[in-house]
Amino acid sequence: MRVKIEESWNYVLNPFFNQTIFKSLTDNIKKEYRNHIIYPKGNEIFNAFNLCPFDNLKVVIIGQDPYHGEGQANGLSFSVNKNIKIPPSLNNIFIELKNNYPNYRYSNGDLSRWAKQGVLLLNSILTVRKSQPGSHGKIGWERFTDYVIKTISSQKKNIVFILWGSFAKSKADIIDKREHLILESSHPSPFSAHKGFFNKNHFIKANEYLNHNNIKIIEW
């Protein structure tokens, strides 16, 4: 089936889009949007892909599901739009960035500038009901995003996968460690950040790996 997604992604993901499981997923999602308040907006579900074409991909940062508060989710994991208060997890990400780069400055939580440089900000679950975190965990999104991760792993080389928290780290088993760099830590949430998220230097390590493989680094 035809999906409104960036062309290079459409090409590599088309085998999944043509499976009955994806039709079932889209039918369920359409029903959810008709009957509930769902985030992000329908035209932003594939934002992570549309801003970061498969051909430009350098880094994958895996989240769980979108923010469930009004106006927060924008289709990019951990990101919010410029006019939205920075959530606690993202604030801790910025703190770690300043640990990596003491002169780092930011004015908002919009991470689209990362996406446009080749960072896929991928939530494993792409939609959520308002005020109900994890509410779309059984709807079929993980079958799709696992396929995305496996496709990246098998068709690309020298990608940096950044896995924060036990949920993201569970995806390490479907990534070829011989071809890619995997960086793992605890989640940046206030509940776990002090258990091993800070001072891991993932942003520096990602750029060192890219530079070593003659790939343009990310301006975080």
PDB file of N, CA and C in Angstrom, residues 27-125:
ATOM      1  N   ASP A  27      -5.425   0.345  10.007  1.00  0.00           N
ATOM      2  CA  ASP A  27      -6.862   0.334  10.304  1.00  0.00           C
ATOM      3  C   ASP A  27      -7.102   0.642  11.783  1.00  0.00           C
ATOM      4  N   ASN A  28      -6.282   0.038  12.656  1.00  0.00           N
ATOM      5  CA  ASN A  28      -6.413   0.284  14.097  1.00  0.00           C
ATOM      6  C   ASN A  28      -6.101   1.741  14.442  1.00  0.00           C
ATOM      7  N   ILE A  29      -5.064   2.290  13.808  1.00  0.00           N
ATOM      8  CA  ILE A  29      -4.674   3.677  14.079  1.00  0.00           C
ATOM      9  C   ILE A  29      -5.761   4.644  13.637  1.00  0.00           C
ATOM     10  N   LYS A  30      -6.319   4.435  12.458  1.00  0.00           N
ATOM     11  CA  LYS A  30      -7.393   5.304  11.975  1.00  0.00           C
ATOM     12  C   LYS A  30      -8.588   5.277  12.919  1.00  0.00           C
ATOM     13  N   LYS A  31      -8.912   4.102  13.439  1.00  0.00           N
ATOM     14  CA  LYS A  31     -10.014   3.971  14.393  1.00  0.00           C
ATOM     15  C   LYS A  31      -9.702   4.733  15.680  1.00  0.00           C
ATOM     16  N   GLU A  32      -8.460   4.650  16.131  1.00  0.00           N
ATOM     17  CA  GLU A  32      -8.053   5.367  17.346  1.00  0.00           C
ATOM     18  C   GLU A  32      -8.185   6.879  17.160  1.00  0.00           C
ATOM     19  N   TYR A  33      -7.743   7.388  16.028  1.00  0.00           N
ATOM     20  CA  TYR A  33      -7.842   8.832  15.771  1.00  0.00           C
ATOM     21  C   TYR A  33      -9.301   9.292  15.687  1.00  0.00           C
ATOM     22  N   ARG A  34     -10.181   8.410  15.207  1.00  0.00           N
ATOM     23  CA  ARG A  34     -11.601   8.773  15.128  1.00  0.00           C
ATOM     24  C   ARG A  34     -12.252   8.832  16.513  1.00  0.00           C
ATOM     25  N   ASN A  35     -11.792   7.997  17.430  1.00  0.00           N
ATOM     26  CA  ASN A  35     -12.505   7.819  18.688  1.00  0.00           C
ATOM     27  C   ASN A  35     -11.816   8.376  19.925  1.00  0.00           C
ATOM     28  N   HIS A  36     -10.560   8.809  19.796  1.00  0.00           N
ATOM     29  CA  HIS A  36      -9.796   9.296  20.950  1.00  0.00           C
ATOM     30  C   HIS A  36      -8.933  10.469  20.529  1.00  0.00           C
ATOM     31  N   ILE A  37      -8.377  11.170  21.523  1.00  0.00           N
ATOM     32  CA  ILE A  37      -7.364  12.180  21.247  1.00  0.00           C
ATOM     33  C   ILE A  37      -6.024  11.470  21.198  1.00  0.00           C
ATOM     34  N   ILE A  38      -5.379  11.524  20.044  1.00  0.00           N
ATOM     35  CA  ILE A  38      -4.142  10.773  19.795  1.00  0.00           C
ATOM     36  C   ILE A  38      -3.016  11.741  19.466  1.00  0.00           C
ATOM     37  N   TYR A  39      -1.844  11.454  19.978  1.00  0.00           N
ATOM     38  CA  TYR A  39      -0.641  12.234  19.661  1.00  0.00           C
ATOM     39  C   TYR A  39       0.383  11.333  18.984  1.00  0.00           C
ATOM     40  N   PRO A  40       1.203  11.892  18.058  1.00  0.00           N
ATOM     41  CA  PRO A  40       1.162  13.256  17.530  1.00  0.00           C
ATOM     42  C   PRO A  40       0.024  13.414  16.522  1.00  0.00           C
ATOM     43  N   LYS A  41      -0.050  14.569  15.865  1.00  0.00           N
ATOM     44  CA  LYS A  41      -1.017  14.751  14.797  1.00  0.00           C
ATOM     45  C   LYS A  41      -0.760  13.702  13.709  1.00  0.00           C
ATOM     46  N   GLY A  42      -1.806  13.340  13.006  1.00  0.00           N
ATOM     47  CA  GLY A  42      -1.687  12.294  11.996  1.00  0.00           C
ATOM     48  C   GLY A  42      -0.621  12.559  10.956  1.00  0.00           C
ATOM     49  N   ASN A  43      -0.465  13.814  10.561  1.00  0.00           N
ATOM     50  CA  ASN A  43       0.525  14.127   9.523  1.00  0.00           C
ATOM     51  C   ASN A  43       1.943  14.215  10.071  1.00  0.00           C
ATOM     52  N   GLU A  44       2.109  13.981  11.385  1.00  0.00           N
ATOM     53  CA  GLU A  44       3.444  14.003  11.987  1.00  0.00           C
ATOM     54  C   GLU A  44       3.923  12.620  12.429  1.00  0.00           C
ATOM     55  N   ILE A  45       3.120  11.600  12.200  1.00  0.00           N
ATOM     56  CA  ILE A  45       3.481  10.250  12.669  1.00  0.00           C
ATOM     57  C   ILE A  45       4.847   9.815  12.134  1.00  0.00           C
ATOM     58  N   PHE A  46       5.101  10.095  10.862  1.00  0.00           N
ATOM     59  CA  PHE A  46       6.364   9.678  10.233  1.00  0.00           C
ATOM     60  C   PHE A  46       7.365  10.829  10.131  1.00  0.00           C
ATOM     61  N   ASN A  47       7.241  11.807  11.007  1.00  0.00           N
ATOM     62  CA  ASN A  47       8.121  12.973  10.983  1.00  0.00           C
ATOM     63  C   ASN A  47       9.592  12.598  11.066  1.00  0.00           C
ATOM     64  N   ALA A  48       9.926  11.624  11.916  1.00  0.00           N
ATOM     65  CA  ALA A  48      11.324  11.209  12.082  1.00  0.00           C
ATOM     66  C   ALA A  48      11.920  10.753  10.756  1.00  0.00           C
ATOM     67  N   PHE A  49      11.115  10.048   9.961  1.00  0.00           N
ATOM     68  CA  PHE A  49      11.574   9.541   8.668  1.00  0.00           C
ATOM     69  C   PHE A  49      11.630  10.660   7.623  1.00  0.00           C
ATOM     70  N   ASN A  50      10.626  11.522   7.649  1.00  0.00           N
ATOM     71  CA  ASN A  50      10.551  12.574   6.635  1.00  0.00           C
ATOM     72  C   ASN A  50      11.671  13.597   6.782  1.00  0.00           C
ATOM     73  N   LEU A  51      12.128  13.839   8.008  1.00  0.00           N
ATOM     74  CA  LEU A  51      13.210  14.802   8.234  1.00  0.00           C
ATOM     75  C   LEU A  51      14.591  14.179   8.108  1.00  0.00           C
ATOM     76  N   CYS A  52      14.665  12.860   8.157  1.00  0.00           N
ATOM     77  CA  CYS A  52      15.951  12.153   8.097  1.00  0.00           C
ATOM     78  C   CYS A  52      15.864  11.024   7.073  1.00  0.00           C
ATOM     79  N   PRO A  53      16.064  11.312   5.801  1.00  0.00           N
ATOM     80  CA  PRO A  53      15.990  10.277   4.774  1.00  0.00           C
ATOM     81  C   PRO A  53      16.943   9.108   5.045  1.00  0.00           C
ATOM     82  N   PHE A  54      16.543   7.938   4.614  1.00  0.00           N
ATOM     83  CA  PHE A  54      17.362   6.735   4.763  1.00  0.00           C
ATOM     84  C   PHE A  54      18.752   6.945   4.178  1.00  0.00           C
ATOM     85  N   ASP A  55      18.821   7.639   3.065  1.00  0.00           N
ATOM     86  CA  ASP A  55      20.100   7.851   2.385  1.00  0.00           C
ATOM     87  C   ASP A  55      21.053   8.733   3.190  1.00  0.00           C
ATOM     88  N   ASN A  56      20.524   9.544   4.109  1.00  0.00           N
ATOM     89  CA  ASN A  56      21.354  10.470   4.894  1.00  0.00           C
ATOM     90  C   ASN A  56      21.662   9.964   6.301  1.00  0.00           C
ATOM     91  N   LEU A  57      21.186   8.781   6.634  1.00  0.00           N
ATOM     92  CA  LEU A  57      21.195   8.291   8.011  1.00  0.00           C
ATOM     93  C   LEU A  57      22.608   8.076   8.567  1.00  0.00           C
ATOM     94  N   LYS A  58      22.835   8.580   9.795  1.00  0.00           N
ATOM     95  CA  LYS A  58      24.118   8.414  10.473  1.00  0.00           C
ATOM     96  C   LYS A  58      23.954   7.857  11.890  1.00  0.00           C
ATOM     97  N   VAL A  59      22.910   8.305  12.587  1.00  0.00           N
ATOM     98  CA  VAL A  59      22.710   7.977  14.001  1.00  0.00           C
ATOM     99  C   VAL A  59      21.242   7.626  14.220  1.00  0.00           C
ATOM    100  N   VAL A  60      20.977   6.645  15.084  1.00  0.00           N
ATOM    101  CA  VAL A  60      19.617   6.304  15.475  1.00  0.00           C
ATOM    102  C   VAL A  60      19.512   6.421  17.001  1.00  0.00           C
ATOM    103  N   ILE A  61      18.585   7.257  17.469  1.00  0.00           N
ATOM    104  CA  ILE A  61      18.306   7.361  18.909  1.00  0.00           C
ATOM    105  C   ILE A  61      16.904   6.807  19.128  1.00  0.00           C
ATOM    106  N   ILE A  62      16.814   5.739  19.919  1.00  0.00           N
ATOM    107  CA  ILE A  62      15.555   5.015  20.081  1.00  0.00           C
ATOM    108  C   ILE A  62      14.851   5.417  21.369  1.00  0.00           C
ATOM    109  N   GLY A  63      13.603   5.863  21.224  1.00  0.00           N
ATOM    110  CA  GLY A  63      12.746   6.138  22.364  1.00  0.00           C
ATOM    111  C   GLY A  63      11.663   5.076  22.466  1.00  0.00           C
ATOM    112  N   GLN A  64      10.752   5.233  23.432  1.00  0.00           N
ATOM    113  CA  GLN A  64       9.700   4.242  23.630  1.00  0.00           C
ATOM    114  C   GLN A  64       8.414   4.648  22.925  1.00  0.00           C
ATOM    115  N   ASP A  65       7.661   5.591  23.489  1.00  0.00           N
ATOM    116  CA  ASP A  65       6.482   6.085  22.784  1.00  0.00           C
ATOM    117  C   ASP A  65       6.398   7.601  22.938  1.00  0.00           C
ATOM    118  N   PRO A  66       5.538   8.265  22.178  1.00  0.00           N
ATOM    119  CA  PRO A  66       5.523   9.730  22.178  1.00  0.00           C
ATOM    120  C   PRO A  66       5.105  10.312  23.529  1.00  0.00           C
ATOM    121  N   TYR A  67       5.445  11.580  23.737  1.00  0.00           N
ATOM    122  CA  TYR A  67       4.906  12.306  24.883  1.00  0.00           C
ATOM    123  C   TYR A  67       3.377  12.289  24.804  1.00  0.00           C
ATOM    124  N   HIS A  68       2.732  12.173  25.964  1.00  0.00           N
ATOM    125  CA  HIS A  68       1.277  12.031  25.975  1.00  0.00           C
ATOM    126  C   HIS A  68       0.549  13.278  26.465  1.00  0.00           C
ATOM    127  N   GLY A  69       1.299  14.395  26.639  1.00  0.00           N
ATOM    128  CA  GLY A  69       0.676  15.647  27.036  1.00  0.00           C
ATOM    129  C   GLY A  69       0.313  16.494  25.826  1.00  0.00           C
ATOM    130  N   GLU A  70      -0.634  17.376  26.011  1.00  0.00           N
ATOM    131  CA  GLU A  70      -1.114  18.202  24.903  1.00  0.00           C
ATOM    132  C   GLU A  70       0.021  19.031  24.285  1.00  0.00           C
ATOM    133  N   GLY A  71       0.146  18.936  22.978  1.00  0.00           N
ATOM    134  CA  GLY A  71       1.100  19.749  22.246  1.00  0.00           C
ATOM    135  C   GLY A  71       2.543  19.299  22.315  1.00  0.00           C
ATOM    136  N   GLN A  72       2.836  18.218  23.030  1.00  0.00           N
ATOM    137  CA  GLN A  72       4.232  17.808  23.210  1.00  0.00           C
ATOM    138  C   GLN A  72       4.776  16.988  22.049  1.00  0.00           C
ATOM    139  N   ALA A  73       4.107  15.923  21.678  1.00  0.00           N
ATOM    140  CA  ALA A  73       4.630  14.997  20.663  1.00  0.00           C
ATOM    141  C   ALA A  73       4.675  15.647  19.287  1.00  0.00           C
ATOM    142  N   ASN A  74       5.788  15.460  18.593  1.00  0.00           N
ATOM    143  CA  ASN A  74       5.909  16.007  17.235  1.00  0.00           C
ATOM    144  C   ASN A  74       6.472  14.991  16.239  1.00  0.00           C
ATOM    145  N   GLY A  75       6.489  13.721  16.631  1.00  0.00           N
ATOM    146  CA  GLY A  75       6.953  12.673  15.721  1.00  0.00           C
ATOM    147  C   GLY A  75       8.426  12.365  15.802  1.00  0.00           C
ATOM    148  N   LEU A  76       9.151  13.065  16.681  1.00  0.00           N
ATOM    149  CA  LEU A  76      10.577  12.823  16.899  1.00  0.00           C
ATOM    150  C   LEU A  76      10.779  12.406  18.359  1.00  0.00           C
ATOM    151  N   SER A  77      11.463  11.307  18.591  1.00  0.00           N
ATOM    152  CA  SER A  77      11.666  10.865  19.972  1.00  0.00           C
ATOM    153  C   SER A  77      12.417  11.918  20.775  1.00  0.00           C
ATOM    154  N   PHE A  78      11.945  12.151  21.984  1.00  0.00           N
ATOM    155  CA  PHE A  78      12.515  13.088  22.966  1.00  0.00           C
ATOM    156  C   PHE A  78      12.307  14.559  22.614  1.00  0.00           C
ATOM    157  N   SER A  79      11.914  14.888  21.410  1.00  0.00           N
ATOM    158  CA  SER A  79      11.821  16.268  20.942  1.00  0.00           C
ATOM    159  C   SER A  79      10.447  16.872  21.223  1.00  0.00           C
ATOM    160  N   VAL A  80      10.415  18.188  21.406  1.00  0.00           N
ATOM    161  CA  VAL A  80       9.165  18.955  21.441  1.00  0.00           C
ATOM    162  C   VAL A  80       9.345  20.190  20.552  1.00  0.00           C
ATOM    163  N   ASN A  81       8.251  20.813  20.167  1.00  0.00           N
ATOM    164  CA  ASN A  81       8.343  22.017  19.348  1.00  0.00           C
ATOM    165  C   ASN A  81       8.879  23.195  20.159  1.00  0.00           C
ATOM    166  N   LYS A  82       9.282  24.231  19.466  1.00  0.00           N
ATOM    167  CA  LYS A  82       9.995  25.344  20.082  1.00  0.00           C
ATOM    168  C   LYS A  82       9.208  26.045  21.174  1.00  0.00           C
ATOM    169  N   ASN A  83       7.899  26.080  21.055  1.00  0.00           N
ATOM    170  CA  ASN A  83       7.080  26.815  22.016  1.00  0.00           C
ATOM    171  C   ASN A  83       6.624  25.978  23.201  1.00  0.00           C
ATOM    172  N   ILE A  84       7.114  24.747  23.311  1.00  0.00           N
ATOM    173  CA  ILE A  84       6.699  23.816  24.370  1.00  0.00           C
ATOM    174  C   ILE A  84       7.777  23.723  25.449  1.00  0.00           C
ATOM    175  N   LYS A  85       7.360  23.690  26.702  1.00  0.00           N
ATOM    176  CA  LYS A  85       8.296  23.540  27.814  1.00  0.00           C
ATOM    177  C   LYS A  85       9.126  22.268  27.650  1.00  0.00           C
ATOM    178  N   ILE A  86      10.408  22.356  27.916  1.00  0.00           N
ATOM    179  CA  ILE A  86      11.306  21.209  27.762  1.00  0.00           C
ATOM    180  C   ILE A  86      10.995  20.154  28.824  1.00  0.00           C
ATOM    181  N   PRO A  87      10.637  18.931  28.440  1.00  0.00           N
ATOM    182  CA  PRO A  87      10.329  17.867  29.404  1.00  0.00           C
ATOM    183  C   PRO A  87      11.573  17.438  30.183  1.00  0.00           C
ATOM    184  N   PRO A  88      11.393  16.816  31.351  1.00  0.00           N
ATOM    185  CA  PRO A  88      12.525  16.443  32.208  1.00  0.00           C
ATOM    186  C   PRO A  88      13.571  15.552  31.535  1.00  0.00           C
ATOM    187  N   SER A  89      13.140  14.554  30.767  1.00  0.00           N
ATOM    188  CA  SER A  89      14.108  13.666  30.108  1.00  0.00           C
ATOM    189  C   SER A  89      14.963  14.431  29.113  1.00  0.00           C
ATOM    190  N   LEU A  90      14.328  15.302  28.342  1.00  0.00           N
ATOM    191  CA  LEU A  90      15.072  16.089  27.365  1.00  0.00           C
ATOM    192  C   LEU A  90      15.992  17.082  28.066  1.00  0.00           C
ATOM    193  N   ASN A  91      15.544  17.631  29.183  1.00  0.00           N
ATOM    194  CA  ASN A  91      16.407  18.529  29.945  1.00  0.00           C
ATOM    195  C   ASN A  91      17.672  17.806  30.391  1.00  0.00           C
ATOM    196  N   ASN A  92      17.532  16.541  30.814  1.00  0.00           N
ATOM    197  CA  ASN A  92      18.708  15.761  31.220  1.00  0.00           C
ATOM    198  C   ASN A  92      19.612  15.448  30.027  1.00  0.00           C
ATOM    199  N   ILE A  93      19.019  15.276  28.854  1.00  0.00           N
ATOM    200  CA  ILE A  93      19.825  15.091  27.644  1.00  0.00           C
ATOM    201  C   ILE A  93      20.673  16.328  27.388  1.00  0.00           C
ATOM    202  N   PHE A  94      20.076  17.494  27.558  1.00  0.00           N
ATOM    203  CA  PHE A  94      20.821  18.745  27.366  1.00  0.00           C
ATOM    204  C   PHE A  94      21.909  18.919  28.438  1.00  0.00           C
ATOM    205  N   ILE A  95      21.626  18.479  29.659  1.00  0.00           N
ATOM    206  CA  ILE A  95      22.651  18.533  30.711  1.00  0.00           C
ATOM    207  C   ILE A  95      23.841  17.668  30.319  1.00  0.00           C
ATOM    208  N   GLU A  96      23.564  16.477  29.796  1.00  0.00           N
ATOM    209  CA  GLU A  96      24.646  15.591  29.366  1.00  0.00           C
ATOM    210  C   GLU A  96      25.403  16.173  28.178  1.00  0.00           C
ATOM    211  N   LEU A  97      24.686  16.851  27.295  1.00  0.00           N
ATOM    212  CA  LEU A  97      25.361  17.516  26.182  1.00  0.00           C
ATOM    213  C   LEU A  97      26.336  18.577  26.684  1.00  0.00           C
ATOM    214  N   LYS A  98      25.940  19.301  27.723  1.00  0.00           N
ATOM    215  CA  LYS A  98      26.855  20.298  28.301  1.00  0.00           C
ATOM    216  C   LYS A  98      28.019  19.625  29.011  1.00  0.00           C
ATOM    217  N   ASN A  99      27.788  18.409  29.545  1.00  0.00           N
ATOM    218  CA  ASN A  99      28.906  17.635  30.113  1.00  0.00           C
ATOM    219  C   ASN A  99      29.905  17.271  29.017  1.00  0.00           C
ATOM    220  N   ASN A 100      29.381  16.963  27.833  1.00  0.00           N
ATOM    221  CA  ASN A 100      30.227  16.600  26.693  1.00  0.00           C
ATOM    222  C   ASN A 100      30.897  17.814  26.078  1.00  0.00           C
ATOM    223  N   TYR A 101      30.110  18.868  25.943  1.00  0.00           N
ATOM    224  CA  TYR A 101      30.579  20.098  25.287  1.00  0.00           C
ATOM    225  C   TYR A 101      30.232  21.286  26.185  1.00  0.00           C
ATOM    226  N   PRO A 102      31.150  21.721  27.051  1.00  0.00           N
ATOM    227  CA  PRO A 102      30.862  22.761  28.040  1.00  0.00           C
ATOM    228  C   PRO A 102      30.289  24.052  27.465  1.00  0.00           C
ATOM    229  N   ASN A 103      30.576  24.350  26.221  1.00  0.00           N
ATOM    230  CA  ASN A 103      30.063  25.578  25.615  1.00  0.00           C
ATOM    231  C   ASN A 103      28.731  25.382  24.904  1.00  0.00           C
ATOM    232  N   TYR A 104      28.130  24.201  25.057  1.00  0.00           N
ATOM    233  CA  TYR A 104      26.873  23.898  24.359  1.00  0.00           C
ATOM    234  C   TYR A 104      25.757  24.836  24.812  1.00  0.00           C
ATOM    235  N   ARG A 105      24.976  25.323  23.874  1.00  0.00           N
ATOM    236  CA  ARG A 105      23.864  26.212  24.159  1.00  0.00           C
ATOM    237  C   ARG A 105      22.607  25.711  23.452  1.00  0.00           C
ATOM    238  N   TYR A 106      21.468  25.882  24.093  1.00  0.00           N
ATOM    239  CA  TYR A 106      20.188  25.544  23.477  1.00  0.00           C
ATOM    240  C   TYR A 106      19.134  26.520  23.993  1.00  0.00           C
ATOM    241  N   SER A 107      18.122  26.752  23.202  1.00  0.00           N
ATOM    242  CA  SER A 107      17.069  27.688  23.594  1.00  0.00           C
ATOM    243  C   SER A 107      15.688  27.054  23.594  1.00  0.00           C
ATOM    244  N   ASN A 108      15.577  25.834  23.076  1.00  0.00           N
ATOM    245  CA  ASN A 108      14.282  25.146  23.039  1.00  0.00           C
ATOM    246  C   ASN A 108      14.516  23.648  22.868  1.00  0.00           C
ATOM    247  N   GLY A 109      13.414  22.894  22.854  1.00  0.00           N
ATOM    248  CA  GLY A 109      13.524  21.441  22.788  1.00  0.00           C
ATOM    249  C   GLY A 109      13.299  20.834  21.418  1.00  0.00           C
ATOM    250  N   ASP A 110      13.381  21.662  20.383  1.00  0.00           N
ATOM    251  CA  ASP A 110      13.169  21.181  19.023  1.00  0.00           C
ATOM    252  C   ASP A 110      14.440  20.517  18.494  1.00  0.00           C
ATOM    253  N   LEU A 111      14.382  19.205  18.291  1.00  0.00           N
ATOM    254  CA  LEU A 111      15.555  18.444  17.831  1.00  0.00           C
ATOM    255  C   LEU A 111      15.538  18.194  16.324  1.00  0.00           C
ATOM    256  N   SER A 112      14.682  18.901  15.607  1.00  0.00           N
ATOM    257  CA  SER A 112      14.630  18.687  14.154  1.00  0.00           C
ATOM    258  C   SER A 112      15.966  19.020  13.492  1.00  0.00           C
ATOM    259  N   ARG A 113      16.749  19.889  14.129  1.00  0.00           N
ATOM    260  CA  ARG A 113      18.083  20.217  13.575  1.00  0.00           C
ATOM    261  C   ARG A 113      18.977  18.990  13.587  1.00  0.00           C
ATOM    262  N   TRP A 114      18.796  18.075  14.563  1.00  0.00           N
ATOM    263  CA  TRP A 114      19.543  16.814  14.549  1.00  0.00           C
ATOM    264  C   TRP A 114      19.070  15.936  13.400  1.00  0.00           C
ATOM    265  N   ALA A 115      17.751  15.822  13.282  1.00  0.00           N
ATOM    266  CA  ALA A 115      17.171  14.948  12.255  1.00  0.00           C
ATOM    267  C   ALA A 115      17.656  15.340  10.864  1.00  0.00           C
ATOM    268  N   LYS A 116      17.721  16.627  10.611  1.00  0.00           N
ATOM    269  CA  LYS A 116      18.128  17.110   9.287  1.00  0.00           C
ATOM    270  C   LYS A 116      19.600  16.843   8.997  1.00  0.00           C
ATOM    271  N   GLN A 117      20.368  16.496  10.038  1.00  0.00           N
ATOM    272  CA  GLN A 117      21.781  16.138   9.846  1.00  0.00           C
ATOM    273  C   GLN A 117      22.001  14.629   9.745  1.00  0.00           C
ATOM    274  N   GLY A 118      20.933  13.836   9.877  1.00  0.00           N
ATOM    275  CA  GLY A 118      21.077  12.394   9.751  1.00  0.00           C
ATOM    276  C   GLY A 118      20.836  11.611  11.020  1.00  0.00           C
ATOM    277  N   VAL A 119      20.146  12.212  12.004  1.00  0.00           N
ATOM    278  CA  VAL A 119      19.826  11.509  13.249  1.00  0.00           C
ATOM    279  C   VAL A 119      18.360  11.081  13.204  1.00  0.00           C
ATOM    280  N   LEU A 120      18.119   9.775  13.188  1.00  0.00           N
ATOM    281  CA  LEU A 120      16.756   9.252  13.205  1.00  0.00           C
ATOM    282  C   LEU A 120      16.291   9.174  14.651  1.00  0.00           C
ATOM    283  N   LEU A 121      15.355  10.022  15.009  1.00  0.00           N
ATOM    284  CA  LEU A 121      14.807  10.077  16.371  1.00  0.00           C
ATOM    285  C   LEU A 121      13.569   9.197  16.397  1.00  0.00           C
ATOM    286  N   LEU A 122      13.798   7.903  16.632  1.00  0.00           N
ATOM    287  CA  LEU A 122      12.799   6.860  16.396  1.00  0.00           C
ATOM    288  C   LEU A 122      12.154   6.389  17.694  1.00  0.00           C
ATOM    289  N   ASN A 123      10.876   6.659  17.872  1.00  0.00           N
ATOM    290  CA  ASN A 123      10.119   5.991  18.924  1.00  0.00           C
ATOM    291  C   ASN A 123       9.729   4.600  18.443  1.00  0.00           C
ATOM    292  N   SER A 124       9.801   3.613  19.329  1.00  0.00           N
ATOM    293  CA  SER A 124       9.404   2.259  18.940  1.00  0.00           C
ATOM    294  C   SER A 124       7.899   2.164  18.712  1.00  0.00           C
ATOM    295  N   ILE A 125       7.147   2.991  19.416  1.00  0.00           N
ATOM    296  CA  ILE A 125       5.699   3.086  19.262  1.00  0.00           C
ATOM    297  C   ILE A 125       5.424   4.509  18.794  1.00  0.00           C
TER     298      ILE A 125
END
